[in-house]
Short mmCIF file of C-alpha atoms in Angstrom, two decimals:
data_model
loop_
_atom_site.label_atom_id
_atom_site.label_comp_id
_atom_site.label_asym_id
_atom_site.label_seq_id
_atom_site.Cartn_x
_atom_site.Cartn_y
_atom_site.Cartn_z
CA MET A 1 -8.44 5.80 -27.57
CA VAL A 2 -5.07 7.35 -26.76
CA HIS A 3 -3.96 7.13 -23.14
CA LEU A 4 -3.90 10.64 -21.64
CA PRO A 5 -1.45 12.33 -21.60
CA GLN A 6 0.25 10.72 -24.58
CA ILE A 7 -0.51 13.90 -26.55
CA LEU A 8 -0.92 16.99 -24.38
CA SER A 9 -3.37 18.81 -26.64
CA LEU A 10 -5.90 21.39 -25.43
CA ILE A 11 -8.69 18.87 -26.07
CA ASP A 12 -6.92 16.26 -23.94
CA LEU A 13 -6.40 18.73 -21.13
CA CYS A 14 -10.07 19.75 -21.19
CA LYS A 15 -11.06 16.09 -21.17
CA PHE A 16 -8.82 15.42 -18.19
CA SER A 17 -10.20 18.51 -16.40
CA SER A 18 -13.72 17.16 -16.87
CA ILE A 19 -12.71 13.82 -15.33
CA MET A 20 -11.14 15.70 -12.41
CA ASP A 21 -14.34 17.68 -11.78
CA SER A 22 -16.72 14.73 -11.89
CA ASP A 23 -14.69 11.96 -10.32
CA TYR A 24 -12.64 13.47 -7.48
CA GLY A 25 -9.61 13.53 -9.79
CA ALA A 26 -9.23 9.78 -9.29
CA PHE A 27 -9.18 8.71 -12.96
CA VAL A 28 -6.68 9.10 -15.78
CA GLU A 29 -8.74 7.16 -18.28
CA LYS A 30 -12.31 5.85 -18.44
CA PHE A 31 -13.25 2.64 -20.27
CA ASN A 32 -15.51 -0.38 -19.80
CA LEU A 33 -14.10 -3.90 -19.72
CA HIS A 34 -16.19 -6.97 -18.96
CA LEU A 35 -16.15 -10.60 -20.01
CA ASP A 36 -19.06 -12.42 -18.38
CA SER A 37 -22.14 -11.28 -16.46
CA SER A 38 -23.28 -14.67 -15.18
CA PRO A 39 -24.99 -14.24 -11.78
CA SER A 40 -23.14 -17.29 -10.48
CA LEU A 41 -19.73 -15.65 -10.77
CA PRO A 42 -18.16 -14.56 -7.44
CA LEU A 43 -17.69 -10.90 -8.40
CA ASN A 44 -20.70 -10.55 -10.70
CA SER A 45 -21.53 -6.89 -11.46
CA LEU A 46 -18.98 -5.44 -9.02
CA THR A 47 -17.11 -2.50 -10.54
CA PHE A 48 -13.41 -1.82 -10.15
CA SER A 49 -10.61 0.39 -11.42
CA VAL A 50 -6.85 -0.08 -11.68
CA LYS A 51 -3.83 1.99 -10.77
CA ASP A 52 -2.09 3.46 -13.82
CA MET A 53 0.60 0.79 -13.59
CA PHE A 54 -1.49 -2.18 -14.80
CA ASP A 55 -1.42 -3.09 -18.47
CA VAL A 56 -4.78 -2.82 -20.23
CA LYS A 57 -4.78 -3.92 -23.86
CA GLY A 58 -5.03 -0.94 -26.20
CA PHE A 59 -3.85 1.65 -23.65
CA VAL A 60 -0.48 3.03 -22.58
CA VAL A 61 0.47 2.81 -18.92
CA GLY A 62 1.26 6.36 -17.77
CA TYR A 63 2.98 5.57 -14.45
CA GLY A 64 2.03 9.06 -13.25
CA SER A 65 4.22 10.77 -15.86
CA PRO A 66 3.47 12.32 -19.28
CA GLU A 67 7.06 11.57 -20.30
CA TRP A 68 6.58 7.90 -19.44
CA ALA A 69 3.43 7.70 -21.55
CA LYS A 70 5.19 9.39 -24.51
CA THR A 71 8.12 6.96 -24.45
CA HIS A 72 6.24 3.66 -23.96
CA GLN A 73 4.07 1.57 -26.23
CA VAL A 74 0.41 0.64 -26.17
CA ALA A 75 -0.11 -2.56 -24.16
CA THR A 76 -0.71 -5.60 -26.35
CA SER A 77 -2.28 -7.62 -23.53
CA THR A 78 -4.01 -7.05 -20.20
CA ALA A 79 -2.36 -7.86 -16.86
CA PRO A 80 -3.30 -11.38 -15.64
CA SER A 81 -4.57 -10.01 -12.32
CA VAL A 82 -7.06 -7.80 -14.20
CA ILE A 83 -8.11 -10.70 -16.44
CA THR A 84 -8.74 -12.86 -13.36
CA LEU A 85 -11.15 -10.25 -11.97
CA LEU A 86 -12.93 -9.87 -15.31
CA GLN A 87 -13.34 -13.65 -15.56
CA ALA A 88 -14.94 -13.58 -12.10
CA GLY A 89 -17.64 -11.22 -13.39
CA ALA A 90 -16.25 -7.85 -12.29
CA ILE A 91 -16.38 -4.80 -14.58
CA CYS A 92 -13.35 -2.54 -14.96
CA ILE A 93 -14.29 1.10 -15.58
CA GLY A 94 -10.93 2.89 -15.80
CA SER A 95 -7.39 3.60 -14.67
CA ASN A 96 -6.44 5.69 -11.66
CA VAL A 97 -3.95 8.47 -10.96
CA THR A 98 -0.71 7.50 -9.24
CA ASP A 99 2.17 9.58 -7.90
CA VAL A 100 4.87 10.28 -10.48
CA LEU A 101 6.76 7.00 -11.02
CA ALA A 102 4.86 5.78 -7.90
CA TYR A 103 7.71 7.16 -5.79
CA SER A 104 5.82 8.88 -2.97
CA ILE A 105 3.37 8.12 -0.17
CA ASN A 106 1.60 11.50 -0.37
CA GLY A 107 -0.65 11.19 -3.42
CA GLU A 108 0.20 14.56 -4.98
CA ASN A 109 1.00 14.57 -8.71
CA ILE A 110 2.43 17.67 -10.38
CA HIS A 111 0.92 16.69 -13.76
CA PHE A 112 -2.51 15.36 -12.85
CA GLY A 113 -3.12 17.11 -9.56
CA THR A 114 -4.07 15.47 -6.29
CA PRO A 115 -7.07 13.12 -6.20
CA ARG A 116 -9.52 14.61 -3.70
CA ASN A 117 -9.78 12.71 -0.43
CA PRO A 118 -13.55 12.19 0.04
CA CYS A 119 -13.06 11.63 3.76
CA VAL A 120 -11.22 14.91 4.43
CA PRO A 121 -10.98 17.12 1.29
CA ASP A 122 -8.35 19.45 2.78
CA ARG A 123 -5.97 16.53 3.42
CA ILE A 124 -3.78 14.41 1.14
CA PRO A 125 -5.16 11.04 0.00
CA GLY A 126 -1.86 9.20 0.45
CA GLY A 127 0.12 7.53 -2.30
CA SER A 128 1.22 6.17 -4.51
CA SER A 129 -2.09 4.34 -5.08
CA SER A 130 -3.93 7.62 -4.48
CA GLY A 131 -6.48 7.52 -7.29
CA SER A 132 -7.37 3.88 -6.60
CA ALA A 133 -8.05 4.63 -2.93
CA VAL A 134 -10.08 7.75 -3.73
CA ALA A 135 -12.19 5.88 -6.32
CA VAL A 136 -13.25 3.41 -3.63
CA ALA A 137 -13.69 5.97 -0.86
CA ALA A 138 -15.85 8.15 -3.15
CA LYS A 139 -18.01 5.12 -4.06
CA LEU A 140 -17.10 5.43 -7.73
CA VAL A 141 -16.21 1.71 -7.78
CA ASP A 142 -16.78 -1.26 -5.46
CA PHE A 143 -13.06 -2.05 -5.22
CA SER A 144 -9.83 -1.11 -6.95
CA LEU A 145 -6.35 -2.41 -7.68
CA GLY A 146 -3.21 -0.65 -6.53
CA THR A 147 0.36 -1.63 -5.76
CA ASP A 148 2.47 -1.60 -2.63
CA CYS A 149 6.24 -1.36 -2.41
CA ILE A 150 6.95 0.41 0.87
CA GLY A 151 3.46 1.45 1.92
CA SER A 152 1.49 2.48 -1.16
CA MET A 153 -1.63 0.41 -0.37
CA ARG A 154 -1.76 0.71 3.39
CA ILE A 155 -1.13 4.45 3.73
CA PRO A 156 -3.81 5.69 1.28
CA ALA A 157 -6.26 3.16 2.74
CA SER A 158 -5.77 4.72 6.17
CA TYR A 159 -5.91 8.31 4.93
CA CYS A 160 -9.12 7.68 2.93
CA GLY A 161 -10.90 5.65 5.62
CA ILE A 162 -11.17 2.35 3.70
CA PHE A 163 -9.74 -1.17 3.79
CA GLY A 164 -6.46 -1.81 2.02
CA ILE A 165 -4.41 -4.98 1.78
CA ARG A 166 -0.78 -5.59 0.98
CA PRO A 167 -0.83 -9.33 0.13
CA SER A 168 2.16 -11.61 0.55
CA HIS A 169 4.94 -10.96 -1.94
CA ASN A 170 4.43 -13.01 -5.12
CA ALA A 171 0.96 -14.16 -4.01
CA ILE A 172 -0.46 -12.31 -7.03
CA PRO A 173 1.32 -12.31 -10.41
CA ARG A 174 3.19 -9.06 -11.12
CA THR A 175 3.16 -9.72 -14.87
CA GLY A 176 1.77 -6.72 -16.70
CA VAL A 177 2.35 -4.40 -13.73
CA THR A 178 5.04 -1.70 -14.03
CA PRO A 179 7.81 -2.58 -11.55
CA MET A 180 9.29 -0.23 -8.99
CA ALA A 181 11.43 -2.42 -6.72
CA PRO A 182 10.59 -5.98 -7.79
CA SER A 183 11.58 -7.84 -4.61
CA LEU A 184 9.26 -5.58 -2.57
CA ASP A 185 6.45 -4.88 -5.07
CA THR A 186 3.05 -6.48 -4.81
CA PRO A 187 -0.37 -5.71 -6.29
CA GLY A 188 -3.06 -5.08 -3.68
CA TRP A 189 -6.67 -3.94 -3.50
CA PHE A 190 -8.99 -1.53 -1.69
CA ALA A 191 -12.61 -1.97 -0.58
CA ARG A 192 -15.10 -0.17 1.65
CA ASP A 193 -16.06 -3.27 3.62
CA ALA A 194 -14.34 -6.42 4.78
CA SER A 195 -16.73 -8.72 2.91
CA ILE A 196 -15.85 -7.36 -0.53
CA LEU A 197 -12.17 -7.22 0.47
CA SER A 198 -12.38 -10.95 1.22
CA ARG A 199 -14.41 -11.82 -1.92
CA VAL A 200 -11.84 -10.12 -4.15
CA GLY A 201 -9.03 -11.84 -2.24
CA HIS A 202 -10.51 -15.28 -2.75
CA VAL A 203 -10.55 -14.65 -6.51
CA LEU A 204 -7.12 -13.03 -6.87
CA LEU A 205 -5.40 -15.48 -4.52
CA ASN A 206 -7.43 -18.51 -5.67
CA LEU A 207 -8.30 -19.34 -2.06
CA PRO A 208 -10.46 -22.30 -1.10
CA LYS A 209 -13.50 -21.78 1.10
CA VAL A 210 -12.52 -22.84 4.61
CA THR A 211 -13.93 -22.50 8.11
CA PRO A 212 -12.47 -19.44 9.88
CA VAL A 213 -9.57 -20.33 12.18
CA ARG A 214 -9.16 -18.99 15.72
CA PRO A 215 -5.92 -16.97 15.96
CA THR A 216 -3.30 -18.48 18.23
CA LYS A 217 -2.06 -15.02 19.24
CA VAL A 218 -2.74 -11.37 18.55
CA ILE A 219 0.45 -9.53 19.47
CA ILE A 220 0.03 -5.88 20.38
CA ALA A 221 3.23 -4.13 19.26
CA ASP A 222 3.54 -1.86 22.29
CA ASP A 223 6.55 0.09 21.05
CA CYS A 224 4.98 0.85 17.65
CA PHE A 225 2.03 2.83 19.00
CA PRO A 226 4.17 5.77 20.19
CA LEU A 227 5.17 6.23 16.53
CA SER A 228 1.63 7.49 15.91
CA SER A 229 0.18 10.76 17.17
CA ILE A 230 -3.27 9.16 17.56
CA PRO A 231 -4.01 8.07 21.16
CA TYR A 232 -3.58 4.35 21.83
CA ASP A 233 -7.12 3.81 23.12
CA ALA A 234 -8.66 5.50 20.07
CA VAL A 235 -7.16 2.94 17.70
CA THR A 236 -7.21 -0.20 19.87
CA GLN A 237 -10.32 -0.10 22.07
CA ALA A 238 -12.89 -1.30 19.53
CA ILE A 239 -10.74 -3.99 17.95
CA ILE A 240 -9.51 -5.37 21.28
CA LYS A 241 -13.10 -5.57 22.53
CA ALA A 242 -14.10 -7.48 19.38
CA ILE A 243 -11.16 -9.89 19.68
CA GLU A 244 -11.93 -10.57 23.35
CA LYS A 245 -15.59 -11.23 22.49
CA LEU A 246 -14.72 -13.62 19.64
CA TYR A 247 -11.65 -15.42 20.96
CA GLY A 248 -11.17 -14.54 24.63
CA GLY A 249 -8.64 -12.26 26.25
CA ASP A 250 -5.95 -14.94 26.51
CA VAL A 251 -5.22 -14.63 22.77
CA LEU A 252 -3.95 -11.07 23.29
CA LYS A 253 -0.21 -10.77 23.92
CA HIS A 254 2.15 -7.83 24.24
CA GLU A 255 5.58 -7.56 22.61
CA LYS A 256 8.26 -4.97 22.08
CA ILE A 257 8.91 -5.58 18.41
CA ASP A 258 12.14 -3.60 18.51
CA ASP A 259 13.63 -6.00 21.07
CA TYR A 260 12.49 -8.99 19.03
CA ILE A 261 14.08 -7.62 15.86
CA LYS A 262 17.33 -6.89 17.66
CA ALA A 263 17.52 -10.41 19.07
CA ASN A 264 16.59 -12.28 15.89
CA VAL A 265 18.07 -10.44 12.89
CA ALA A 266 21.83 -10.99 13.12
CA SER A 267 22.83 -9.02 10.01
CA LEU A 268 21.06 -5.87 11.20
CA ASN A 269 24.17 -4.38 12.82
CA HIS A 270 25.28 -3.10 9.41
CA PHE A 271 22.31 -0.70 9.46
CA MET A 272 22.48 0.32 13.11
CA THR A 273 23.77 3.86 12.67
CA GLU A 274 24.41 6.26 15.53
CA GLU A 275 21.31 8.12 14.40
CA ASN A 276 19.26 4.93 14.83
CA LYS A 277 20.75 4.21 18.24
CA ASP A 278 19.90 7.70 19.43
CA SER A 279 16.45 7.60 17.84
CA GLN A 280 13.95 9.73 19.72
CA HIS A 281 11.33 7.19 18.72
CA ASN A 282 13.06 4.53 20.84
CA VAL A 283 12.89 1.84 18.15
CA PRO A 284 16.48 1.72 16.84
CA ALA A 285 16.24 -1.84 15.50
CA LEU A 286 13.02 -1.07 13.63
CA ALA A 287 14.67 2.08 12.23
CA ALA A 288 17.63 -0.04 11.09
CA LEU A 289 15.27 -2.58 9.52
CA THR A 290 13.66 0.32 7.65
CA ASN A 291 17.10 1.44 6.44
CA ALA A 292 17.63 -2.04 5.01
CA MET A 293 14.27 -1.90 3.23
CA GLN A 294 15.03 1.56 1.82
CA THR A 295 18.45 0.35 0.66
CA ILE A 296 16.79 -2.40 -1.37
CA ALA A 297 14.06 -0.09 -2.69
CA LYS A 298 16.55 2.53 -3.89
CA TYR A 299 18.90 -0.04 -5.44
CA GLU A 300 16.14 -1.86 -7.33
CA PHE A 301 14.39 1.34 -8.44
CA LYS A 302 17.67 2.70 -9.83
CA LYS A 303 18.42 -0.61 -11.54
CA THR A 304 14.91 -0.73 -13.05
CA HIS A 305 14.41 2.90 -14.09
CA GLY A 306 17.70 4.80 -13.65
CA GLU A 307 18.72 4.64 -17.31
CA TRP A 308 15.32 5.91 -18.49
CA ILE A 309 15.35 8.78 -15.98
CA ASP A 310 18.87 9.80 -17.02
CA GLU A 311 17.89 9.79 -20.67
CA VAL A 312 14.45 11.44 -20.47
CA LYS A 313 14.94 13.70 -17.43
CA PRO A 314 11.23 13.72 -16.56
CA ASN A 315 9.56 16.43 -14.49
CA LEU A 316 8.97 14.71 -11.17
CA GLY A 317 7.68 17.53 -9.00
CA PRO A 318 8.29 18.37 -5.31
CA GLY A 319 8.94 15.49 -2.97
CA VAL A 320 9.32 12.91 -5.73
CA THR A 321 12.38 14.72 -7.12
CA GLU A 322 14.16 14.40 -3.79
CA MET A 323 13.26 10.72 -3.30
CA VAL A 324 14.16 9.70 -6.84
CA GLY A 325 17.35 11.74 -6.58
CA ALA A 326 18.36 9.83 -3.46
CA ALA A 327 17.72 6.54 -5.25
CA LEU A 328 19.82 7.55 -8.25
CA LYS A 329 22.68 8.59 -5.98
CA SER A 330 22.65 5.27 -4.14
CA THR A 331 25.69 3.10 -4.80
CA GLY A 332 24.32 -0.30 -3.84
CA GLU A 333 26.62 -0.40 -0.83
CA ASN A 334 25.41 -2.94 1.73
CA VAL A 335 22.62 -4.13 -0.59
CA ASP A 336 23.76 -7.75 -0.23
CA VAL A 337 23.57 -7.39 3.53
CA ALA A 338 20.14 -5.80 3.16
CA TYR A 339 18.94 -8.88 1.30
CA SER A 340 20.33 -11.03 4.13
CA VAL A 341 18.41 -8.90 6.63
CA LYS A 342 15.29 -9.36 4.50
CA GLY A 343 15.57 -13.16 4.62
CA GLU A 344 16.39 -13.23 8.33
CA TRP A 345 13.44 -11.00 9.14
CA ARG A 346 11.02 -13.18 7.17
CA ASP A 347 12.22 -16.24 9.10
CA ALA A 348 12.03 -14.38 12.42
CA LEU A 349 8.50 -13.10 11.78
CA THR A 350 7.35 -16.57 10.74
CA ALA A 351 8.79 -18.01 13.96
CA LEU A 352 7.07 -15.33 16.04
CA LEU A 353 3.62 -15.65 14.45
CA GLY A 354 3.37 -19.22 13.25
CA ASP A 355 0.52 -20.07 10.91
CA PHE A 356 -2.24 -18.29 12.82
CA GLY A 357 -0.74 -15.36 14.68
CA VAL A 358 -0.90 -11.64 13.89
CA ILE A 359 0.70 -8.39 15.01
CA MET A 360 -1.50 -5.37 15.76
CA LEU A 361 0.05 -1.96 15.08
CA PRO A 362 -0.90 1.50 13.78
CA THR A 363 -1.10 1.72 9.99
CA VAL A 364 0.34 5.24 9.84
CA SER A 365 2.03 7.82 12.04
CA GLY A 366 -1.02 10.06 12.34
CA PRO A 367 -3.99 11.51 10.48
CA PRO A 368 -3.48 12.52 6.82
CA PRO A 369 -1.40 15.72 6.54
CA LYS A 370 -2.88 18.84 4.98
CA LEU A 371 -2.59 19.42 1.25
CA LYS A 372 0.57 21.17 0.06
CA THR A 373 2.47 20.48 3.27
CA SER A 374 6.13 20.99 2.38
CA PRO A 375 8.39 17.93 1.98
CA SER A 376 10.61 19.22 4.81
CA GLU A 377 7.63 19.36 7.18
CA LEU A 378 6.57 15.85 6.15
CA LYS A 379 10.04 14.33 6.60
CA GLU A 380 9.78 13.08 10.19
CA PHE A 381 6.11 12.17 9.80
CA ASN A 382 6.88 10.02 6.77
CA GLU A 383 9.95 8.46 8.36
CA LYS A 384 7.78 7.12 11.17
CA ALA A 385 5.18 6.00 8.61
CA PHE A 386 7.84 4.02 6.73
CA MET A 387 8.89 2.28 9.96
CA LEU A 388 5.34 1.07 10.45
CA GLN A 389 5.30 -0.31 6.88
CA THR A 390 8.56 -2.25 7.28
CA ILE A 391 7.33 -5.13 9.42
CA ALA A 392 5.21 -6.55 6.60
CA GLY A 393 7.02 -4.91 3.69
CA LEU A 394 10.50 -6.30 4.27
CA SER A 395 9.30 -9.75 5.37
CA GLY A 396 7.06 -10.14 2.33
CA GLY A 397 4.19 -10.79 4.73
CA CYS A 398 0.59 -9.65 4.40
CA GLN A 399 -1.05 -6.68 6.12
CA ILE A 400 -4.56 -5.24 6.16
CA SER A 401 -5.37 -1.68 7.18
CA ILE A 402 -8.76 -1.58 8.93
CA PRO A 403 -10.68 1.72 9.04
CA LEU A 404 -11.95 2.74 12.49
CA GLY A 405 -14.04 5.77 11.62
CA MET A 406 -13.12 9.30 12.65
CA TYR A 407 -11.21 10.79 15.57
CA ASP A 408 -11.23 14.59 15.87
CA ASN A 409 -12.95 14.59 12.47
CA LEU A 410 -10.02 12.77 10.84
CA PRO A 411 -9.86 9.13 9.66
CA ILE A 412 -8.02 6.59 11.81
CA SER A 413 -7.10 2.95 11.30
CA ILE A 414 -5.38 -0.08 12.77
CA SER A 415 -3.40 -2.81 10.99
CA LEU A 416 -3.02 -6.55 11.38
CA VAL A 417 0.09 -8.27 9.97
CA ALA A 418 0.47 -12.01 9.32
CA LYS A 419 3.35 -14.08 7.99
CA HIS A 420 4.09 -14.62 4.32
CA GLY A 421 1.46 -16.93 2.83
CA ALA A 422 -1.18 -16.42 5.53
CA ASP A 423 -3.38 -14.17 3.36
CA GLY A 424 -6.49 -16.35 3.53
CA PHE A 425 -6.31 -16.58 7.30
CA LEU A 426 -5.80 -12.82 7.63
CA LEU A 427 -8.72 -11.95 5.33
CA SER A 428 -11.02 -14.29 7.23
CA LEU A 429 -9.86 -12.95 10.60
CA VAL A 430 -10.42 -9.33 9.60
CA GLU A 431 -13.88 -10.16 8.23
CA SER A 432 -14.85 -11.86 11.51
CA ILE A 433 -13.48 -9.04 13.66
CA CYS A 434 -15.23 -6.38 11.60
CA GLU A 435 -18.56 -8.20 11.81
CA SER A 436 -18.17 -8.29 15.58
CA MET A 437 -17.24 -4.60 15.68
CA LYS A 438 -20.47 -3.74 13.81
CA GLU A 439 -22.47 -5.52 16.50
#
């Protein structure tokens, strides 16, 4: 089978339209991959799908772009992360729509349309792992694979009302996954409940079964909550109550993350612009940290894909055109300092959290925006969203977005962040908290 849209024939377009109608527009391609159906396997009979960045033998990765599909070859092997899930008994049923070149957090694709958010159909699903999030939220699969560079797992998870994890950088092999900015990229996964999220994590991360560990601290990032338009109590009340019930109130701490960043990341001054210092959001150090992350993302994206974009001149569509354009115009100035900031921030976050501490913060800067909101209107909203992604993203740490139901008929969420390498602890903690919240 040819990967749509390798040949944009009328038949192909009708086929794609049919997929859009029946499956919330979440899928690019449907197939059925399975290796073993033994009942003893940890993921036996669970279905999943993969973002259109994962190699599947016999198909062409589309990376959200018809031009990409036309200029790249059929995969000769399947990504190791997908093979691992198949070996655990899961069944892969297709590949999911992504934003063009995965360079957006909105989920709107000029070529394939916007996967329909099952939670709020008049709102965007979030990107760039839009189709993967929608497939899970619409109950088309039990879980799905996506990728996260600067927010592409956590944001669509929040917008679609499901769980989404950005694992620690390099915790899962990136072989067979189209790169965006390699030092920030990581595969991740979505699920509708914490139990399946954890089961998938134990397989992908090869985690041993251990007794859940009591967290040493749950730090409430006081200065991050004003970055979100959702009231503090709406996103913290239930989870704080569950934590107090499970572990006692003494585990809860409060911290101004901006002050901690400022005091512990020495190289950050290079990114402390006047605009950051005068930030109306009152988190200048976090804004500077985000600038460092964006500097790396732009530099690595240009290095990875700049030559292909210059040669092919693909149609990127609104929003993506502007972001890709900014990356291509970047000069790499201060990128070495940005890498220093990255290392310093990982060390600082590890020192703050230790092995069994987490930070609690909003996943996003508000409910999902309406469809077809202009890029100019989204600018400030997305800037604040990026700041909330930086704490885990730049450190290489792990973060889980936890759905909290609806507020004013819109999905809301909270996130927990742990240090690099603490994925097993974080998955177990979230599972315990969510069980308590159900009670």
